[in-house]
PDB file of C-alpha atoms in Angstrom:
ATOM      1  CA  MET A  11      11.668  18.483 -64.433  1.00 38.00           C
ATOM      2  CA  SER A  12      10.342  17.653 -67.889  1.00 51.00           C
ATOM      3  CA  ILE A  13       9.931  14.168 -69.315  1.00 60.00           C
ATOM      4  CA  SER A  14      10.287  12.950 -72.886  1.00 58.00           C
ATOM      5  CA  ALA A  15       9.923   9.769 -74.902  1.00 62.00           C
ATOM      6  CA  THR A  16      11.529   8.776 -78.193  1.00 66.00           C
ATOM      7  CA  VAL A  17       9.708   6.692 -80.797  1.00 65.00           C
ATOM      8  CA  THR A  18      12.134   5.024 -83.216  1.00 64.00           C
ATOM      9  CA  GLU A  19      11.482   3.035 -86.357  1.00 60.00           C
ATOM     10  CA  ASP A  20      12.326  -0.227 -84.579  1.00 63.00           C
ATOM     11  CA  ALA A  21       9.387   0.352 -82.193  1.00 64.00           C
ATOM     12  CA  THR A  22       8.051  -3.169 -82.677  1.00 71.00           C
ATOM     13  CA  GLN A  23       8.476  -5.802 -85.371  1.00 80.00           C
ATOM     14  CA  THR A  24       4.701  -6.148 -85.639  1.00 84.00           C
ATOM     15  CA  ILE A  25       4.248  -2.455 -86.407  1.00 86.00           C
ATOM     16  CA  GLN A  26       7.039  -2.598 -88.990  1.00 83.00           C
ATOM     17  CA  ARG A  27       5.500  -5.661 -90.667  1.00 87.00           C
ATOM     18  CA  LEU A  28       2.023  -4.144 -90.817  1.00 89.00           C
ATOM     19  CA  ALA A  29       3.380  -0.867 -92.179  1.00 86.00           C
ATOM     20  CA  LEU A  30       5.202  -2.805 -94.884  1.00 87.00           C
ATOM     21  CA  ASP A  31       2.094  -4.852 -95.724  1.00 90.00           C
ATOM     22  CA  LEU A  32       0.053  -1.668 -96.071  1.00 91.00           C
ATOM     23  CA  LYS A  33       2.820   0.059 -98.026  1.00 90.00           C
ATOM     24  CA  LEU A  34       2.853   2.903 -95.482  1.00 90.00           C
ATOM     25  CA  ASP A  35       5.819   5.214 -95.105  1.00 88.00           C
ATOM     26  CA  ILE A  36       7.469   4.430 -91.752  1.00 83.00           C
ATOM     27  CA  ALA A  37       7.575   8.188 -91.056  1.00 86.00           C
ATOM     28  CA  VAL A  38       3.762   8.325 -91.181  1.00 89.00           C
ATOM     29  CA  VAL A  39       3.507   5.354 -88.832  1.00 89.00           C
ATOM     30  CA  LEU A  40       5.991   6.840 -86.376  1.00 87.00           C
ATOM     31  CA  LYS A  41       3.981  10.065 -86.192  1.00 90.00           C
ATOM     32  CA  ARG A  42       0.821   8.079 -85.501  1.00 91.00           C
ATOM     33  CA  LEU A  43       2.587   6.175 -82.749  1.00 90.00           C
ATOM     34  CA  GLY A  44       4.010   9.402 -81.308  1.00 91.00           C
ATOM     35  CA  ARG A  45       0.525  10.919 -81.139  1.00 94.00           C
ATOM     36  CA  LEU A  46      -0.927   7.776 -79.562  1.00 94.00           C
ATOM     37  CA  GLU A  47       1.851   7.714 -76.967  1.00 92.00           C
ATOM     38  CA  ALA A  48       1.250  11.365 -76.069  1.00 94.00           C
ATOM     39  CA  VAL A  49      -2.476  10.672 -75.678  1.00 95.00           C
ATOM     40  CA  SER A  50      -1.755   7.553 -73.638  1.00 93.00           C
ATOM     41  CA  PHE A  51       0.648   9.460 -71.373  1.00 94.00           C
ATOM     42  CA  ALA A  52      -1.977  12.151 -70.832  1.00 94.00           C
ATOM     43  CA  ARG A  53      -4.656   9.598 -69.938  1.00 92.00           C
ATOM     44  CA  SER A  54      -2.270   7.823 -67.530  1.00 91.00           C
ATOM     45  CA  THR A  55      -1.240  11.065 -65.825  1.00 92.00           C
ATOM     46  CA  GLN A  56      -3.065  11.981 -62.607  1.00 88.00           C
ATOM     47  CA  PRO A  57      -6.003  12.355 -62.392  1.00 90.00           C
ATOM     48  CA  TYR A  58      -6.311   9.189 -64.471  1.00 86.00           C
ATOM     49  CA  THR A  59      -8.720   9.311 -67.412  1.00 82.00           C
ATOM     50  CA  LYS A  60     -11.027   6.325 -67.371  1.00 70.00           C
ATOM     51  CA  GLY A  61     -12.483   4.540 -70.369  1.00 60.00           C
ATOM     52  CA  GLY A  62     -11.417   1.636 -72.496  1.00 48.00           C
ATOM     53  CA  ASP A  63     -10.861   3.476 -75.780  1.00 51.00           C
ATOM     54  CA  GLU A  64      -8.914   6.492 -76.920  1.00 54.00           C
ATOM     55  CA  GLU A  65     -11.996   8.645 -77.340  1.00 56.00           C
ATOM     56  CA  GLY A  66     -13.236   8.033 -73.796  1.00 58.00           C
ATOM     57  CA  SER A  67     -16.540   9.679 -72.879  1.00 66.00           C
ATOM     58  CA  SER A  68     -17.729  12.956 -71.419  1.00 77.00           C
ATOM     59  CA  ALA A  69     -18.934  11.077 -68.326  1.00 79.00           C
ATOM     60  CA  ASN A  70     -15.504   9.531 -67.775  1.00 83.00           C
ATOM     61  CA  TYR A  71     -13.820  12.882 -68.322  1.00 87.00           C
ATOM     62  CA  ALA A  72     -16.127  14.583 -65.825  1.00 89.00           C
ATOM     63  CA  GLU A  73     -15.524  11.822 -63.278  1.00 91.00           C
ATOM     64  CA  SER A  74     -11.739  12.155 -63.656  1.00 91.00           C
ATOM     65  CA  LEU A  75     -11.930  15.922 -63.180  1.00 93.00           C
ATOM     66  CA  ALA A  76     -14.111  15.514 -60.090  1.00 94.00           C
ATOM     67  CA  GLN A  77     -11.658  13.010 -58.622  1.00 94.00           C
ATOM     68  CA  GLY A  78      -8.755  15.361 -59.280  1.00 94.00           C
ATOM     69  CA  LYS A  79     -10.518  18.267 -57.614  1.00 96.00           C
ATOM     70  CA  GLY A  80     -11.517  16.020 -54.717  1.00 97.00           C
ATOM     71  CA  ALA A  81      -7.902  14.972 -54.152  1.00 95.00           C
ATOM     72  CA  VAL A  82      -6.809  18.628 -54.098  1.00 97.00           C
ATOM     73  CA  ASP A  83      -9.531  19.464 -51.594  1.00 98.00           C
ATOM     74  CA  ARG A  84      -8.605  16.596 -49.245  1.00 97.00           C
ATOM     75  CA  ASP A  85      -4.872  17.302 -49.408  1.00 97.00           C
ATOM     76  CA  ILE A  86      -5.244  20.978 -48.564  1.00 98.00           C
ATOM     77  CA  ARG A  87      -7.707  20.361 -45.734  1.00 97.00           C
ATOM     78  CA  ARG A  88      -5.199  17.978 -44.131  1.00 97.00           C
ATOM     79  CA  LEU A  89      -2.733  20.828 -43.775  1.00 98.00           C
ATOM     80  CA  PHE A  90      -4.852  23.904 -43.159  1.00 98.00           C
ATOM     81  CA  LYS A  91      -7.619  24.045 -40.570  1.00 97.00           C
ATOM     82  CA  THR A  92     -10.148  26.576 -39.368  1.00 95.00           C
ATOM     83  CA  GLY A  93     -11.578  27.303 -35.947  1.00 94.00           C
ATOM     84  CA  GLY A  94     -14.317  24.695 -36.214  1.00 95.00           C
ATOM     85  CA  SER A  95     -11.775  21.875 -36.433  1.00 96.00           C
ATOM     86  CA  VAL A  96      -9.798  23.207 -33.471  1.00 96.00           C
ATOM     87  CA  TYR A  97     -12.952  23.629 -31.385  1.00 97.00           C
ATOM     88  CA  ALA A  98     -14.096  20.073 -32.148  1.00 97.00           C
ATOM     89  CA  GLU A  99     -10.756  18.562 -31.209  1.00 97.00           C
ATOM     90  CA  ILE A 100     -10.380  20.521 -27.968  1.00 97.00           C
ATOM     91  CA  ARG A 101     -13.924  19.516 -27.026  1.00 97.00           C
ATOM     92  CA  ALA A 102     -13.113  15.882 -27.833  1.00 97.00           C
ATOM     93  CA  THR A 103     -10.354  15.950 -25.183  1.00 96.00           C
ATOM     94  CA  GLY A 104     -13.033  16.636 -22.579  1.00 96.00           C
ATOM     95  CA  ASP A 105     -12.066  20.241 -21.888  1.00 97.00           C
ATOM     96  CA  LYS A 106     -15.383  21.810 -22.864  1.00 96.00           C
ATOM     97  CA  PRO A 107     -14.748  25.140 -21.062  1.00 97.00           C
ATOM     98  CA  LEU A 108     -11.487  25.634 -22.982  1.00 97.00           C
ATOM     99  CA  ALA A 109     -13.201  24.683 -26.218  1.00 97.00           C
ATOM    100  CA  SER A 110     -16.006  27.183 -25.660  1.00 96.00           C
ATOM    101  CA  ALA A 111     -13.614  29.956 -24.636  1.00 95.00           C
ATOM    102  CA  PHE A 112     -11.523  29.302 -27.725  1.00 95.00           C
ATOM    103  CA  TYR A 113     -14.471  29.448 -30.072  1.00 92.00           C
ATOM    104  CA  ILE A 114     -15.851  32.661 -28.600  1.00 92.00           C
ATOM    105  CA  ALA A 115     -12.455  34.328 -28.999  1.00 92.00           C
ATOM    106  CA  TYR A 116     -12.007  32.880 -32.490  1.00 93.00           C
ATOM    107  CA  GLN A 117     -15.343  34.303 -33.625  1.00 88.00           C
ATOM    108  CA  GLY A 118     -14.110  37.834 -32.979  1.00 81.00           C
ATOM    109  CA  ASN A 119     -13.461  39.898 -36.072  1.00 65.00           C
ATOM    110  CA  LYS A 120     -10.419  41.713 -34.796  1.00 63.00           C
ATOM    111  CA  LEU A 121      -6.889  40.329 -34.821  1.00 61.00           C
ATOM    112  CA  LYS A 122      -6.673  40.807 -31.051  1.00 67.00           C
ATOM    113  CA  GLY A 123      -9.454  38.248 -30.643  1.00 69.00           C
ATOM    114  CA  LYS A 124      -7.681  35.811 -32.926  1.00 83.00           C
ATOM    115  CA  LYS A 125      -4.519  36.066 -30.871  1.00 86.00           C
ATOM    116  CA  GLY A 126      -6.565  35.415 -27.751  1.00 91.00           C
ATOM    117  CA  ALA A 127      -7.959  32.305 -29.395  1.00 94.00           C
ATOM    118  CA  GLU A 128      -4.446  31.320 -30.390  1.00 94.00           C
ATOM    119  CA  ALA A 129      -3.256  31.480 -26.778  1.00 95.00           C
ATOM    120  CA  LEU A 130      -6.161  29.270 -25.680  1.00 96.00           C
ATOM    121  CA  MET A 131      -5.477  26.811 -28.495  1.00 96.00           C
ATOM    122  CA  GLN A 132      -1.845  26.543 -27.405  1.00 96.00           C
ATOM    123  CA  LYS A 133      -2.993  25.609 -23.891  1.00 96.00           C
ATOM    124  CA  SER A 134      -4.796  22.558 -25.257  1.00 97.00           C
ATOM    125  CA  THR A 135      -3.406  19.037 -25.489  1.00 96.00           C
ATOM    126  CA  THR A 136      -4.318  18.746 -29.177  1.00 97.00           C
ATOM    127  CA  LYS A 137      -2.109  18.635 -32.254  1.00 96.00           C
ATOM    128  CA  PHE A 138      -2.880  22.316 -32.741  1.00 97.00           C
ATOM    129  CA  LYS A 139      -1.049  23.418 -29.599  1.00 95.00           C
ATOM    130  CA  THR A 140       2.161  24.291 -31.457  1.00 96.00           C
ATOM    131  CA  LEU A 141       0.463  26.216 -34.270  1.00 96.00           C
ATOM    132  CA  THR A 142      -0.490  29.837 -34.766  1.00 94.00           C
ATOM    133  CA  ILE A 143      -3.606  31.421 -36.249  1.00 94.00           C
ATOM    134  CA  GLU A 144      -2.859  33.187 -39.520  1.00 93.00           C
ATOM    135  CA  ARG A 145      -4.867  35.298 -41.938  1.00 91.00           C
ATOM    136  CA  LYS A 146      -3.091  33.955 -45.044  1.00 94.00           C
ATOM    137  CA  ILE A 147      -2.098  30.482 -46.152  1.00 97.00           C
ATOM    138  CA  ASN A 148       1.622  29.820 -46.404  1.00 97.00           C
ATOM    139  CA  ALA A 149       1.760  28.135 -49.818  1.00 96.00           C
ATOM    140  CA  ASP A 150       5.329  26.968 -49.156  1.00 97.00           C
ATOM    141  CA  LEU A 151       4.021  24.723 -46.373  1.00 97.00           C
ATOM    142  CA  HIS A 152       1.690  23.104 -48.888  1.00 96.00           C
ATOM    143  CA  LYS A 153       4.514  22.590 -51.374  1.00 93.00           C
ATOM    144  CA  GLN A 154       6.877  21.162 -48.765  1.00 95.00           C
ATOM    145  CA  SER A 155       4.264  18.689 -47.555  1.00 95.00           C
ATOM    146  CA  ARG A 156       3.655  17.052 -50.933  1.00 91.00           C
ATOM    147  CA  ASP A 157       5.243  13.698 -51.730  1.00 86.00           C
ATOM    148  CA  GLY A 158       6.863  12.558 -54.965  1.00 77.00           C
ATOM    149  CA  ARG A 159       3.462  12.119 -56.584  1.00 78.00           C
ATOM    150  CA  GLY A 160       2.334  15.580 -55.544  1.00 84.00           C
ATOM    151  CA  ARG A 161      -0.021  14.278 -52.863  1.00 89.00           C
ATOM    152  CA  VAL A 162      -0.253  14.975 -49.116  1.00 94.00           C
ATOM    153  CA  ALA A 163      -0.101  11.832 -46.982  1.00 94.00           C
ATOM    154  CA  ARG A 164      -3.035  11.058 -44.700  1.00 94.00           C
ATOM    155  CA  ASN A 165      -0.856  11.092 -41.603  1.00 94.00           C
ATOM    156  CA  ARG A 166       0.468  14.608 -42.229  1.00 95.00           C
ATOM    157  CA  LEU A 167      -0.150  16.938 -39.282  1.00 96.00           C
ATOM    158  CA  PRO A 168      -1.832  20.327 -39.808  1.00 97.00           C
ATOM    159  CA  LYS A 169       0.531  23.196 -40.597  1.00 97.00           C
ATOM    160  CA  GLN A 170      -1.650  26.232 -40.004  1.00 96.00           C
ATOM    161  CA  VAL A 171      -4.910  27.337 -38.424  1.00 96.00           C
ATOM    162  CA  LEU A 172      -6.621  30.011 -40.476  1.00 95.00           C
ATOM    163  CA  ALA A 173      -8.458  33.046 -39.209  1.00 92.00           C
ATOM    164  CA  GLY A 174     -11.455  32.431 -41.458  1.00 89.00           C
ATOM    165  CA  ASP A 175     -13.139  29.813 -43.621  1.00 91.00           C
ATOM    166  CA  LYS A 176     -13.118  32.012 -46.725  1.00 93.00           C
ATOM    167  CA  THR A 177      -9.318  32.010 -46.897  1.00 94.00           C
ATOM    168  CA  LEU A 178      -9.285  28.222 -47.039  1.00 96.00           C
ATOM    169  CA  GLU A 179     -12.094  27.914 -49.588  1.00 97.00           C
ATOM    170  CA  THR A 180     -10.508  30.517 -51.870  1.00 97.00           C
ATOM    171  CA  TYR A 181      -7.149  28.738 -51.794  1.00 97.00           C
ATOM    172  CA  ILE A 182      -8.741  25.364 -52.560  1.00 98.00           C
ATOM    173  CA  ALA A 183     -10.695  26.806 -55.496  1.00 98.00           C
ATOM    174  CA  LYS A 184      -7.507  28.376 -56.874  1.00 97.00           C
ATOM    175  CA  LYS A 185      -5.571  25.107 -56.717  1.00 97.00           C
ATOM    176  CA  GLN A 186      -8.455  23.110 -58.189  1.00 97.00           C
ATOM    177  CA  LYS A 187      -8.240  25.250 -61.317  1.00 96.00           C
ATOM    178  CA  MET A 188      -4.787  23.759 -61.881  1.00 95.00           C
ATOM    179  CA  VAL A 189      -6.136  20.202 -62.169  1.00 95.00           C
ATOM    180  CA  GLY A 190      -5.172  18.999 -65.632  1.00 94.00           C
ATOM    181  CA  LEU A 191      -1.953  20.987 -65.995  1.00 95.00           C
ATOM    182  CA  ALA A 192       0.177  17.833 -65.721  1.00 93.00           C
ATOM    183  CA  LYS A 193      -1.796  16.294 -68.595  1.00 95.00           C
ATOM    184  CA  SER A 194      -1.523  19.429 -70.718  1.00 96.00           C
ATOM    185  CA  GLY A 195       2.117  18.847 -71.663  1.00 95.00           C
ATOM    186  CA  TRP A 196       1.171  15.644 -73.425  1.00 95.00           C
ATOM    187  CA  ALA A 197      -1.863  17.311 -74.993  1.00 95.00           C
ATOM    188  CA  SER A 198       0.458  19.910 -76.543  1.00 96.00           C
ATOM    189  CA  ALA A 199       2.734  17.166 -77.884  1.00 95.00           C
ATOM    190  CA  ALA A 200      -0.226  15.231 -79.282  1.00 95.00           C
ATOM    191  CA  ARG A 201      -1.522  18.319 -81.091  1.00 95.00           C
ATOM    192  CA  GLU A 202       1.831  18.710 -82.819  1.00 93.00           C
ATOM    193  CA  MET A 203       1.644  15.087 -83.943  1.00 93.00           C
ATOM    194  CA  GLY A 204      -1.820  15.371 -85.469  1.00 92.00           C
ATOM    195  CA  GLY A 205      -4.387  15.976 -82.735  1.00 94.00           C
ATOM    196  CA  ALA A 206      -5.259  15.587 -79.064  1.00 93.00           C
ATOM    197  CA  ARG A 207      -8.345  13.398 -79.464  1.00 92.00           C
ATOM    198  CA  GLY A 208      -8.886  11.291 -76.359  1.00 91.00           C
ATOM    199  CA  ILE A 209      -7.623  13.939 -73.932  1.00 93.00           C
ATOM    200  CA  PRO A 210     -10.217  15.841 -71.841  1.00 93.00           C
ATOM    201  CA  SER A 211     -10.853  19.459 -72.818  1.00 92.00           C
ATOM    202  CA  TRP A 212     -10.072  20.584 -69.256  1.00 94.00           C
ATOM    203  CA  ALA A 213      -6.525  19.279 -69.776  1.00 94.00           C
ATOM    204  CA  LYS A 214      -6.119  21.243 -73.013  1.00 94.00           C
ATOM    205  CA  ARG A 215      -6.615  24.734 -71.569  1.00 93.00           C
ATOM    206  CA  TRP A 216      -2.868  25.369 -71.462  1.00 95.00           C
ATOM    207  CA  THR A 217      -0.645  25.789 -74.493  1.00 89.00           C
ATOM    208  CA  ASN A 218       3.088  25.427 -75.088  1.00 92.00           C
ATOM    209  CA  THR A 219       3.474  23.055 -72.146  1.00 95.00           C
ATOM    210  CA  GLY A 220       4.818  20.281 -74.342  1.00 95.00           C
ATOM    211  CA  SER A 221       6.358  19.646 -77.734  1.00 94.00           C
ATOM    212  CA  ALA A 222       6.982  17.060 -80.418  1.00 93.00           C
ATOM    213  CA  THR A 223      10.135  16.861 -82.513  1.00 90.00           C
ATOM    214  CA  ASP A 224       9.833  15.190 -85.898  1.00 88.00           C
ATOM    215  CA  LYS A 225      13.095  13.511 -86.912  1.00 86.00           C
ATOM    216  CA  THR A 226      11.599  11.203 -89.497  1.00 83.00           C
ATOM    217  CA  GLY A 227      13.838  12.697 -92.154  1.00 78.00           C
ATOM    218  CA  ASN A 228      17.030  11.711 -90.330  1.00 69.00           C
ATOM    219  CA  GLY A 229      18.387   8.980 -92.602  1.00 66.00           C
ATOM    220  CA  ASN A 230      18.558   5.437 -91.270  1.00 66.00           C
ATOM    221  CA  MET A 231      17.348   6.116 -87.726  1.00 73.00           C
ATOM    222  CA  GLN A 232      14.089   8.003 -87.998  1.00 80.00           C
ATOM    223  CA  SER A 233      12.387   9.051 -84.784  1.00 84.00           C
ATOM    224  CA  VAL A 234       9.783  11.232 -83.117  1.00 88.00           C
ATOM    225  CA  ILE A 235      10.412  12.779 -79.692  1.00 90.00           C
ATOM    226  CA  ILE A 236       7.484  13.829 -77.532  1.00 93.00           C
ATOM    227  CA  GLU A 237       8.077  15.940 -74.436  1.00 93.00           C
ATOM    228  CA  SER A 238       6.115  17.419 -71.552  1.00 94.00           C
ATOM    229  CA  LYS A 239       7.607  20.649 -70.230  1.00 93.00           C
ATOM    230  CA  VAL A 240       5.521  20.595 -67.058  1.00 92.00           C
ATOM    231  CA  LYS A 241       8.125  20.539 -64.276  1.00 87.00           C
ATOM    232  CA  TYR A 242       6.380  17.834 -62.235  1.00 86.00           C
ATOM    233  CA  ALA A 243       5.325  15.683 -65.205  1.00 87.00           C
ATOM    234  CA  SER A 244       7.545  12.799 -64.105  1.00 85.00           C
ATOM    235  CA  GLN A 245       5.935  12.745 -60.638  1.00 84.00           C
ATOM    236  CA  ALA A 246       2.422  12.756 -62.126  1.00 87.00           C
ATOM    237  CA  LEU A 247       3.355   9.860 -64.441  1.00 84.00           C
ATOM    238  CA  PRO A 248       5.234   7.252 -62.365  1.00 76.00           C
ATOM    239  CA  ASP A 249       7.612   4.782 -64.057  1.00 73.00           C
ATOM    240  CA  GLY A 250       5.150   1.902 -63.933  1.00 80.00           C
ATOM    241  CA  GLU A 251       2.412   3.972 -65.532  1.00 85.00           C
ATOM    242  CA  GLU A 252       4.798   5.241 -68.206  1.00 85.00           C
ATOM    243  CA  ALA A 253       5.653   1.725 -69.350  1.00 85.00           C
ATOM    244  CA  HIS A 254       1.984   0.751 -69.271  1.00 87.00           C
ATOM    245  CA  ALA A 255       1.039   3.811 -71.345  1.00 89.00           C
ATOM    246  CA  LEU A 256       3.659   2.923 -73.970  1.00 87.00           C
ATOM    247  CA  ARG A 257       2.246  -0.598 -74.289  1.00 88.00           C
ATOM    248  CA  ILE A 258      -1.292   0.746 -74.662  1.00 89.00           C
ATOM    249  CA  ALA A 259      -0.218   3.126 -77.440  1.00 90.00           C
ATOM    250  CA  ALA A 260       1.624   0.399 -79.339  1.00 88.00           C
ATOM    251  CA  ASP A 261      -1.322  -1.997 -78.972  1.00 90.00           C
ATOM    252  CA  ARG A 262      -3.740   0.637 -80.298  1.00 91.00           C
ATOM    253  CA  LEU A 263      -1.567   1.317 -83.312  1.00 91.00           C
ATOM    254  CA  VAL A 264      -1.214  -2.404 -84.059  1.00 90.00           C
ATOM    255  CA  LYS A 265      -4.983  -2.813 -83.738  1.00 92.00           C
ATOM    256  CA  GLY A 266      -5.622   0.106 -86.113  1.00 93.00           C
ATOM    257  CA  LEU A 267      -3.100  -1.131 -88.693  1.00 92.00           C
ATOM    258  CA  GLN A 268      -4.405  -4.692 -88.478  1.00 93.00           C
ATOM    259  CA  GLN A 269      -7.977  -3.475 -89.030  1.00 93.00           C
ATOM    260  CA  ALA A 270      -6.827  -1.500 -92.078  1.00 92.00           C
ATOM    261  CA  LYS A 271      -5.063  -4.587 -93.433  1.00 92.00           C
ATOM    262  CA  ASP A 272      -8.102  -6.791 -92.796  1.00 93.00           C
ATOM    263  CA  LYS A 273     -10.360  -4.332 -94.635  1.00 92.00           C
ATOM    264  CA  ARG A 274      -7.964  -4.260 -97.580  1.00 90.00           C
ATOM    265  CA  ILE A 275      -7.876  -8.039 -97.729  1.00 90.00           C
ATOM    266  CA  ALA A 276     -11.667  -8.269 -97.440  1.00 89.00           C
ATOM    267  CA  LYS A 277     -12.073  -5.732-100.247  1.00 88.00           C
ATOM    268  CA  ALA A 278      -9.658  -7.666-102.462  1.00 83.00           C
ATOM    269  CA  ASN A 279     -11.457 -10.941-101.735  1.00 84.00           C
ATOM    270  CA  ALA A 280     -14.802  -9.324-102.555  1.00 82.00           C
ATOM    271  CA  LYS A 281     -13.467  -8.271-105.969  1.00 77.00           C
ATOM    272  CA  LEU A 282     -12.222 -11.815-106.659  1.00 75.00           C
ATOM    273  CA  THR A 283     -15.587 -13.277-105.699  1.00 76.00           C
ATOM    274  CA  THR A 284     -17.403 -10.847-107.973  1.00 72.00           C
ATOM    275  CA  LYS A 285     -15.150 -11.714-110.931  1.00 64.00           C
ATOM    276  CA  SER A 286     -15.584 -15.453-110.434  1.00 59.00           C
TER     277      SER A 286
END
């Protein structure tokens, strides 16, 4: 499901007044606001981009990326386990012989050994007793276990036990490469409105994941529509965050216009002082 936002010329009275004072075409102002909203949406989309200004910092960007990758790692490890986790839990129940027998069988390279380990695991009283040992991750189980925000709840039970650690690590690394995709839709929209400054480079690796429609030539009701085409964009940007991002964008535009007006007034006053 995609998500879009429309910026109309009645965005705020303050913006209209400042645009009039500066003799700026409302179409130009709307495009600025559209770009700022796209940037603000991207920064408010998980993983959140920290920093008090639009430009942010490389340190904040790196921290946000690390947090995103960390969340992916934790979510996947809640669902998919390897033999070490099973061994530890069986041992924790007090059945050390069963734990040792399981681990010896699990360490075998052949599938027959894995199935032997599976039978021992299913004799345990742990949460793994209903599972099987598989060579490949069932990605559908991962997808089905994610909530509306795309996360896996802490209380989710494991879905699979894997035959080797490498399978798990490879899957995690693959999914971590997707961190930033949800932001990319807004980065694409921002680029079409003038630039994606303020959005981390790792969220700008994808193209054509968003768009901006310029309707500033449409008579009395001029507008700009920004859209993310990422299907889970709405989940990555909850309603509360969306409203907050819109306020931030409007505030930044007002601040920028007010600064421009103040500079113009100061320049005019300086000329008057020089003449007098």
